[in-house]
mmCIF file with all atom_site columns, C-alpha atoms in Angstrom:
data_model
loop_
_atom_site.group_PDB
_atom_site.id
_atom_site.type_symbol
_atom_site.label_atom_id
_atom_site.label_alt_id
_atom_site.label_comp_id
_atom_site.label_asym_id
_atom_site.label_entity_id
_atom_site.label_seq_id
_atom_site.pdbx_PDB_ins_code
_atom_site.Cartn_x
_atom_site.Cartn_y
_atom_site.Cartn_z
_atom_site.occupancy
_atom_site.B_iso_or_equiv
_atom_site.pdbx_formal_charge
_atom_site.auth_seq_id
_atom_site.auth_comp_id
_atom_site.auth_asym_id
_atom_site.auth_atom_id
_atom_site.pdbx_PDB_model_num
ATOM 1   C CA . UNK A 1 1   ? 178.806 334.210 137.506 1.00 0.00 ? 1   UNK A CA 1
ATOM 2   C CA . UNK A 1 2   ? 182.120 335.042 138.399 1.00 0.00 ? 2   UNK A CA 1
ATOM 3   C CA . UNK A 1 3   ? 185.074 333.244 137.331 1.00 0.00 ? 3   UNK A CA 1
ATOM 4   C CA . UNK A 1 4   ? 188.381 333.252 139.341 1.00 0.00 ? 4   UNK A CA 1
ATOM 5   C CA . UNK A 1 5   ? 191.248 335.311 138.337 1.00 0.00 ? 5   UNK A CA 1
ATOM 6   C CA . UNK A 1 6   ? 193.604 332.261 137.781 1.00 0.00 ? 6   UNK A CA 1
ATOM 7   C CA . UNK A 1 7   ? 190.730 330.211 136.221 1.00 0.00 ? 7   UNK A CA 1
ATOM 8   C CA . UNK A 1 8   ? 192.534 330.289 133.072 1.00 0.00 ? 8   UNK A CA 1
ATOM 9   C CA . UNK A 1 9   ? 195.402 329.245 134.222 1.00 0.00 ? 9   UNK A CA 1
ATOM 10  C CA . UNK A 1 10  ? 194.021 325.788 136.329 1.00 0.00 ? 10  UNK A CA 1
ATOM 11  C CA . UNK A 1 11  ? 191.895 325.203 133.345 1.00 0.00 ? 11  UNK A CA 1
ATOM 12  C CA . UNK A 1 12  ? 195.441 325.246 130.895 1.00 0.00 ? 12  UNK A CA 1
ATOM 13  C CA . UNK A 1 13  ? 197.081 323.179 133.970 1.00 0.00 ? 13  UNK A CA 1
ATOM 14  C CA . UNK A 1 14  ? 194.222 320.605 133.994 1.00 0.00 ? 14  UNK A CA 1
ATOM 15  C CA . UNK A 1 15  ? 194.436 320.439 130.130 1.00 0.00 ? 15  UNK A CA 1
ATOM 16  C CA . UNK A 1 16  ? 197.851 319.750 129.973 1.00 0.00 ? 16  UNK A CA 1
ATOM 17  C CA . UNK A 1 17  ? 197.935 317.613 132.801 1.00 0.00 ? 17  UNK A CA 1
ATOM 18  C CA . UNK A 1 18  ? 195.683 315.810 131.066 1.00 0.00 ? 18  UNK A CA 1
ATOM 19  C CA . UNK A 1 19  ? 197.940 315.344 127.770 1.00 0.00 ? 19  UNK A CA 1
ATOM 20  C CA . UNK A 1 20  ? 200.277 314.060 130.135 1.00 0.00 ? 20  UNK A CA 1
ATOM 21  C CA . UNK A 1 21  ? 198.325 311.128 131.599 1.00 0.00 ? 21  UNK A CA 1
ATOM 22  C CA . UNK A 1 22  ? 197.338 310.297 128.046 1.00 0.00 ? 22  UNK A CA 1
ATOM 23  C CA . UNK A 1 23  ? 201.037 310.318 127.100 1.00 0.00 ? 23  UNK A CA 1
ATOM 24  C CA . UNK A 1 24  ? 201.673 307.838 130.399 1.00 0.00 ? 24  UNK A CA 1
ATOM 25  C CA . UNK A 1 25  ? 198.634 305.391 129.380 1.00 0.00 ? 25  UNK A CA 1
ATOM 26  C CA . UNK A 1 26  ? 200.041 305.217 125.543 1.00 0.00 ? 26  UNK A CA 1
ATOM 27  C CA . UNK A 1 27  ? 203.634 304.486 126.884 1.00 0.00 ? 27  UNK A CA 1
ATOM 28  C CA . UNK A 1 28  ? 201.900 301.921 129.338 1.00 0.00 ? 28  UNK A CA 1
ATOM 29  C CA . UNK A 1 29  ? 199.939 300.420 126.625 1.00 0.00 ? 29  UNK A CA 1
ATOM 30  C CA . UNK A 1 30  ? 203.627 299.616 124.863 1.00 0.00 ? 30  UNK A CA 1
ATOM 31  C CA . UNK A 1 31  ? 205.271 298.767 127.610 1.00 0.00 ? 31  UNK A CA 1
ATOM 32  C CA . UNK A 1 32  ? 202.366 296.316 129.064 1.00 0.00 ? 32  UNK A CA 1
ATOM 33  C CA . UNK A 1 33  ? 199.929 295.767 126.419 1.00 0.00 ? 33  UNK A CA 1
ATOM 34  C CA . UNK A 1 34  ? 201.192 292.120 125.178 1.00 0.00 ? 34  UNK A CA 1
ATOM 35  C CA . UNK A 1 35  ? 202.374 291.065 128.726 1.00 0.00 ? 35  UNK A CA 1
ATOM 36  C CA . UNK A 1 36  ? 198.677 291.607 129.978 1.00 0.00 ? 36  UNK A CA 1
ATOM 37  C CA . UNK A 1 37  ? 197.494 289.475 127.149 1.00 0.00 ? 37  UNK A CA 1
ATOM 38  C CA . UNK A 1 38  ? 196.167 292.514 124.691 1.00 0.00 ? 38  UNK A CA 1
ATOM 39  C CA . UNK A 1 39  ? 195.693 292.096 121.352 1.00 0.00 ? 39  UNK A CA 1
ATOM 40  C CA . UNK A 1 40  ? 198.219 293.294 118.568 1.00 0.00 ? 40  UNK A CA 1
ATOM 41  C CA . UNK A 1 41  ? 194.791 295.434 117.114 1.00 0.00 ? 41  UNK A CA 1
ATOM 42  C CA . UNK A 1 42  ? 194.631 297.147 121.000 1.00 0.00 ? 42  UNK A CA 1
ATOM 43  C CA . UNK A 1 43  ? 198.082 298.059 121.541 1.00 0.00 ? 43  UNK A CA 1
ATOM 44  C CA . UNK A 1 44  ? 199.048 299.166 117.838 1.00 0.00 ? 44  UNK A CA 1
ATOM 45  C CA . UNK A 1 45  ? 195.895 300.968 117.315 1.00 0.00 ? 45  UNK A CA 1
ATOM 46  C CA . UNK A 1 46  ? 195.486 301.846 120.731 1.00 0.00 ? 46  UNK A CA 1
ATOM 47  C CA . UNK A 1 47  ? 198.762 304.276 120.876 1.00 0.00 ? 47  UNK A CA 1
ATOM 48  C CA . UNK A 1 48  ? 197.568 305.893 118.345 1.00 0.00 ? 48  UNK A CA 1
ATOM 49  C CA . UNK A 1 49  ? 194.194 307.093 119.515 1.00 0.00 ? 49  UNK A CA 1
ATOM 50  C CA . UNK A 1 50  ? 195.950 307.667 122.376 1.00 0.00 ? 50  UNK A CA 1
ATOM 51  C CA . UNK A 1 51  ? 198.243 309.594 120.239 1.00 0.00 ? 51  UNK A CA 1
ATOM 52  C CA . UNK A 1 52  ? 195.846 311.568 118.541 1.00 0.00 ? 52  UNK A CA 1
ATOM 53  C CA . UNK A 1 53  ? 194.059 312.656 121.730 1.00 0.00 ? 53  UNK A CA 1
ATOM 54  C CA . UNK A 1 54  ? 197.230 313.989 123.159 1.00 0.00 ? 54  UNK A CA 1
ATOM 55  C CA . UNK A 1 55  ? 197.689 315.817 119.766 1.00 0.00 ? 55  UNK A CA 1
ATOM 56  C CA . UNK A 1 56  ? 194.387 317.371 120.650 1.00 0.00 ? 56  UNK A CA 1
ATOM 57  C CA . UNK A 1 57  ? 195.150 318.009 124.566 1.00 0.00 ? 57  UNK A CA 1
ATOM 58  C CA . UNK A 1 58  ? 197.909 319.660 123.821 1.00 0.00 ? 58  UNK A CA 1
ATOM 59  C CA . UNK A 1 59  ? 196.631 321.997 121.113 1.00 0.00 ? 59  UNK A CA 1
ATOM 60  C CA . UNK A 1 60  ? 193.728 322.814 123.352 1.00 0.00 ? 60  UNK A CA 1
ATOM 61  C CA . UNK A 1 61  ? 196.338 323.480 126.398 1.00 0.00 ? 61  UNK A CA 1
ATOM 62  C CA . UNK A 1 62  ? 197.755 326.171 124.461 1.00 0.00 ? 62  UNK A CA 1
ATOM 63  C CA . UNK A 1 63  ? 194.631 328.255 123.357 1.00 0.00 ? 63  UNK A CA 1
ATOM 64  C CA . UNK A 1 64  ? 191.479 326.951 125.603 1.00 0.00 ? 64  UNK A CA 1
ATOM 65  C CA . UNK A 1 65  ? 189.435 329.422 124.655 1.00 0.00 ? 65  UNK A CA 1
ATOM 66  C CA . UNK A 1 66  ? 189.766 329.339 120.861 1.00 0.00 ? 66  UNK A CA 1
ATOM 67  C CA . UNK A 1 67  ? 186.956 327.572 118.828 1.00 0.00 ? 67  UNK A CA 1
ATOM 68  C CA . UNK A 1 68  ? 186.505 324.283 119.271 1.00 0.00 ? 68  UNK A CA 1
ATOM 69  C CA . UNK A 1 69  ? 186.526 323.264 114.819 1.00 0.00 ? 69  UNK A CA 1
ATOM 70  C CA . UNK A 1 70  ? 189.528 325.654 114.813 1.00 0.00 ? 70  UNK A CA 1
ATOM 71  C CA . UNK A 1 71  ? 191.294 323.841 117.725 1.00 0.00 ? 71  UNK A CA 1
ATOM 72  C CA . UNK A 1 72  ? 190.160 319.974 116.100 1.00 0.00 ? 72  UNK A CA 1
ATOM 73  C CA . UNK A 1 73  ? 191.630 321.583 112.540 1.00 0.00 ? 73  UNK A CA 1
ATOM 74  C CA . UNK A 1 74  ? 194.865 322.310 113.971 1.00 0.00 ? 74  UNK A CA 1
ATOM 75  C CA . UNK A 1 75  ? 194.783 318.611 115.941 1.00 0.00 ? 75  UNK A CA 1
ATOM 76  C CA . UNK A 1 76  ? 193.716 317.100 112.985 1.00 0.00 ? 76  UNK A CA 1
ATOM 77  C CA . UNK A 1 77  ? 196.260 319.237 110.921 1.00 0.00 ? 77  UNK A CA 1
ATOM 78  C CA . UNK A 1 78  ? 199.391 318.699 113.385 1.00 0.00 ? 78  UNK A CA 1
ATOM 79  C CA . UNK A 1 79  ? 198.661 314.944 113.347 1.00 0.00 ? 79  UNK A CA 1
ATOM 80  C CA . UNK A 1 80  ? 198.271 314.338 109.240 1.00 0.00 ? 80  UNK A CA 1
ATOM 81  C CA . UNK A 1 81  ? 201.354 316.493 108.816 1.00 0.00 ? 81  UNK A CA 1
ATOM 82  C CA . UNK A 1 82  ? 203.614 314.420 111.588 1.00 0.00 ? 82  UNK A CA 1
ATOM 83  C CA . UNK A 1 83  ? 202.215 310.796 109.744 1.00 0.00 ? 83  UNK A CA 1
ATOM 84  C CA . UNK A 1 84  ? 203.116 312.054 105.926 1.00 0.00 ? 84  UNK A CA 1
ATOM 85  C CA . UNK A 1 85  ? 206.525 313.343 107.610 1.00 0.00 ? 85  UNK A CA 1
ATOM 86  C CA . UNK A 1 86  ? 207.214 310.125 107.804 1.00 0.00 ? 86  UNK A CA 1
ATOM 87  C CA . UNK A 1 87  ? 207.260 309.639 103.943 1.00 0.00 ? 87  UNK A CA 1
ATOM 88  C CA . UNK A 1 88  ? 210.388 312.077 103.967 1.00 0.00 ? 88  UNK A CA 1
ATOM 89  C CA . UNK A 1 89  ? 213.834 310.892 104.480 1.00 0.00 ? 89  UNK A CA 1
ATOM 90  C CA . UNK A 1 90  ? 216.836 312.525 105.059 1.00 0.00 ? 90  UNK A CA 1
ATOM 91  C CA . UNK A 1 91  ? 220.125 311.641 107.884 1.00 0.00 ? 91  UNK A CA 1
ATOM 92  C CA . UNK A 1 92  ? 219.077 313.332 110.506 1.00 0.00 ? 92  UNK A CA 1
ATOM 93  C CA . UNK A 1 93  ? 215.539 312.831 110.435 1.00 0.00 ? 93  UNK A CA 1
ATOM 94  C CA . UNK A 1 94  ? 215.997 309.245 109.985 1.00 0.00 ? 94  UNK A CA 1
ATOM 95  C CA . UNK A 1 95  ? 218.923 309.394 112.815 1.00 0.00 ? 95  UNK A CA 1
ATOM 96  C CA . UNK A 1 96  ? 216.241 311.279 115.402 1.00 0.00 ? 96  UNK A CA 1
ATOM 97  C CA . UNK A 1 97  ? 213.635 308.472 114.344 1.00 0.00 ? 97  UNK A CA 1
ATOM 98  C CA . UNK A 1 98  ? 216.142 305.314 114.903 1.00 0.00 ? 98  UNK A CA 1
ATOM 99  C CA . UNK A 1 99  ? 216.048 307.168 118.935 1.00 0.00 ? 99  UNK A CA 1
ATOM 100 C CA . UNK A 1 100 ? 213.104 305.989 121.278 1.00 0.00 ? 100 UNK A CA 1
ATOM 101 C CA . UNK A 1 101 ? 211.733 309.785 121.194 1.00 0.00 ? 101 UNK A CA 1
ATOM 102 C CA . UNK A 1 102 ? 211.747 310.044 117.533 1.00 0.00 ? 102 UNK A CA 1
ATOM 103 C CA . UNK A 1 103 ? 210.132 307.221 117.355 1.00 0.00 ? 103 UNK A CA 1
ATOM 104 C CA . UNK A 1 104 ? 207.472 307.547 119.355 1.00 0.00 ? 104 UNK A CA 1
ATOM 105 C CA . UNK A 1 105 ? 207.097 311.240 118.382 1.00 0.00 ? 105 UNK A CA 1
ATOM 106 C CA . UNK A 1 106 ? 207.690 310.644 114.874 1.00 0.00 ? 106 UNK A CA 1
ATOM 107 C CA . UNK A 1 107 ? 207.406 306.881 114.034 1.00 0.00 ? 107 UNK A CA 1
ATOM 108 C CA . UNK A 1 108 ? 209.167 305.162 111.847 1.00 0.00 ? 108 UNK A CA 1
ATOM 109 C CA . UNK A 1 109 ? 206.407 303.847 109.077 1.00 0.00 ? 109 UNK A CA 1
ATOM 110 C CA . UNK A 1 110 ? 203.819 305.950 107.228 1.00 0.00 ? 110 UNK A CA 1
ATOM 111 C CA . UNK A 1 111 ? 200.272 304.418 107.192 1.00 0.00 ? 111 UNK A CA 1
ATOM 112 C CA . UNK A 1 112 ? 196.994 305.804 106.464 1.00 0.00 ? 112 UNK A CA 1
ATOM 113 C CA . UNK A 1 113 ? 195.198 303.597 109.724 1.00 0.00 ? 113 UNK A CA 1
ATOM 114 C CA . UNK A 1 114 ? 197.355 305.843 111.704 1.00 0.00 ? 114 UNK A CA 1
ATOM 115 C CA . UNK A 1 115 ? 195.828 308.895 110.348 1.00 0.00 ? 115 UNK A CA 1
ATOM 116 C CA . UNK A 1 116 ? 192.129 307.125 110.449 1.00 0.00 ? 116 UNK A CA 1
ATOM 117 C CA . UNK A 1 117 ? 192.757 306.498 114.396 1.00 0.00 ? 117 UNK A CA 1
ATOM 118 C CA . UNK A 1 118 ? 194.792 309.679 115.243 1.00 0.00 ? 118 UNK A CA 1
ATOM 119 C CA . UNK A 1 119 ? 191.778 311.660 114.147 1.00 0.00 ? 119 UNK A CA 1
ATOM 120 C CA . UNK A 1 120 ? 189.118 309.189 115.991 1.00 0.00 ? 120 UNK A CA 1
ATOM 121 C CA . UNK A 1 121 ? 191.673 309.962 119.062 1.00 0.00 ? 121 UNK A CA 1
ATOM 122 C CA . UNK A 1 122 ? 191.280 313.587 118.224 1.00 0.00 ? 122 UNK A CA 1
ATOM 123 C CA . UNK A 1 123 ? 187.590 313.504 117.808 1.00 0.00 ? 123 UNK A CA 1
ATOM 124 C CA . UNK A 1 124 ? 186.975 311.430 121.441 1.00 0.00 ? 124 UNK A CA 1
ATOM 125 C CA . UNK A 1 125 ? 189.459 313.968 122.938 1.00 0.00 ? 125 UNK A CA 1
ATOM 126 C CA . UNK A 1 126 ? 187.244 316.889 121.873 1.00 0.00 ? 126 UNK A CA 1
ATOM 127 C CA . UNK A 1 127 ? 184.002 314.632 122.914 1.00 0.00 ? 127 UNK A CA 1
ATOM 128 C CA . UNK A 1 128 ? 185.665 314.594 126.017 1.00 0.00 ? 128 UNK A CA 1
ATOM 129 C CA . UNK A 1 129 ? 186.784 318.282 126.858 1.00 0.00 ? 129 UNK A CA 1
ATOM 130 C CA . UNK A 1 130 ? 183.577 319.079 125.177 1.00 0.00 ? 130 UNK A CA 1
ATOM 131 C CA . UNK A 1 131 ? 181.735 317.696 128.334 1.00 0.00 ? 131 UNK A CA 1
ATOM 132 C CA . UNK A 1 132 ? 184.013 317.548 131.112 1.00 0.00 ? 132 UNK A CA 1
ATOM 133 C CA . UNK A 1 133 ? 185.655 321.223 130.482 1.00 0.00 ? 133 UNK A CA 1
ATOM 134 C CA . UNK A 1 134 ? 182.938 323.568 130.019 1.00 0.00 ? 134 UNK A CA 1
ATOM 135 C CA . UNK A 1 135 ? 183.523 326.839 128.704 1.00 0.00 ? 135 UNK A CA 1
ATOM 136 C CA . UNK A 1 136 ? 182.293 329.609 131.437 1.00 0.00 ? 136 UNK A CA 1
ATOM 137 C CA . UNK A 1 137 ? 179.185 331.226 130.010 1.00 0.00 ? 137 UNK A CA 1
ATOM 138 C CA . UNK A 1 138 ? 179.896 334.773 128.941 1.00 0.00 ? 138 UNK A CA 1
ATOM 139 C CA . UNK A 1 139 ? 177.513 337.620 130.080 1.00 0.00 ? 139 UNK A CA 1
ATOM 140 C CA . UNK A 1 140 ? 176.453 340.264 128.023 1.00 0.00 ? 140 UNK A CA 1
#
């Protein structure tokens, strides 16, 4: 089989584009999630799955073609390493988190359910890409 020149690049682009939409449905989910009636457990826990996946998304946007454990460690790295940043405090950390972006790029509170759903988030993102973004099969 033989692949396209650019496939590389629309495969990055449909990656990314991906982390994107995830990033829209988490800042939906705040936005919305109580108006439409969803539970405090859905939209808390929610955003961070949704978190977590983009984590992922992203990471695999950069280097598609890496190994998939070595591209879930770095997810799964990135995303521990942001929630125990949040156990450090200093002015202008704490300034950039009082903002809307540090917050929702930072947070403001450390908890350990965070980590337990950014890595489920991580783990369905992978699930997904796994199955929907197939690596092309390499000939001899």
């Amino acid at each position: 089989m033989i692949d396209h020149p650019h496939s590389d690049y629309f495969r990055r682009l449909g990656l990314a584009a991906s982390a994107l939409a995830v990033v829209v449905a988490g800042l939906a989910l705040r936005r919305y999630g109580y108006a439409v009636g969803l539970p405090f457990l859905i939209v808390k826990y929610g955003g961070s799955i949704l978190w977590g996946s983009m984590v992922y998304l992203v990471v695999v946007s950069v280097a598609p073609f890496r190994n998939m454990r070595l591209l879930i460690g770095v997810a799964c790295a990135t995303a521990v390493i942001v929630e125990l940043i949040r156990l450090v405090h200093f002015p202008v950390l704490d300034e950039f988190r009082a903002t809307t972006a540090g917050a929702l790029l930072l947070g403001r509170v450390f908890s350990p359910w965070n980590i337990s759903c950014y890595l489920a988030g991580i783990a369905l993102a992978a699930l997904i890409v796994a199955i929907v973004v197939r690596r092309p099969e390499r000939s001899s």
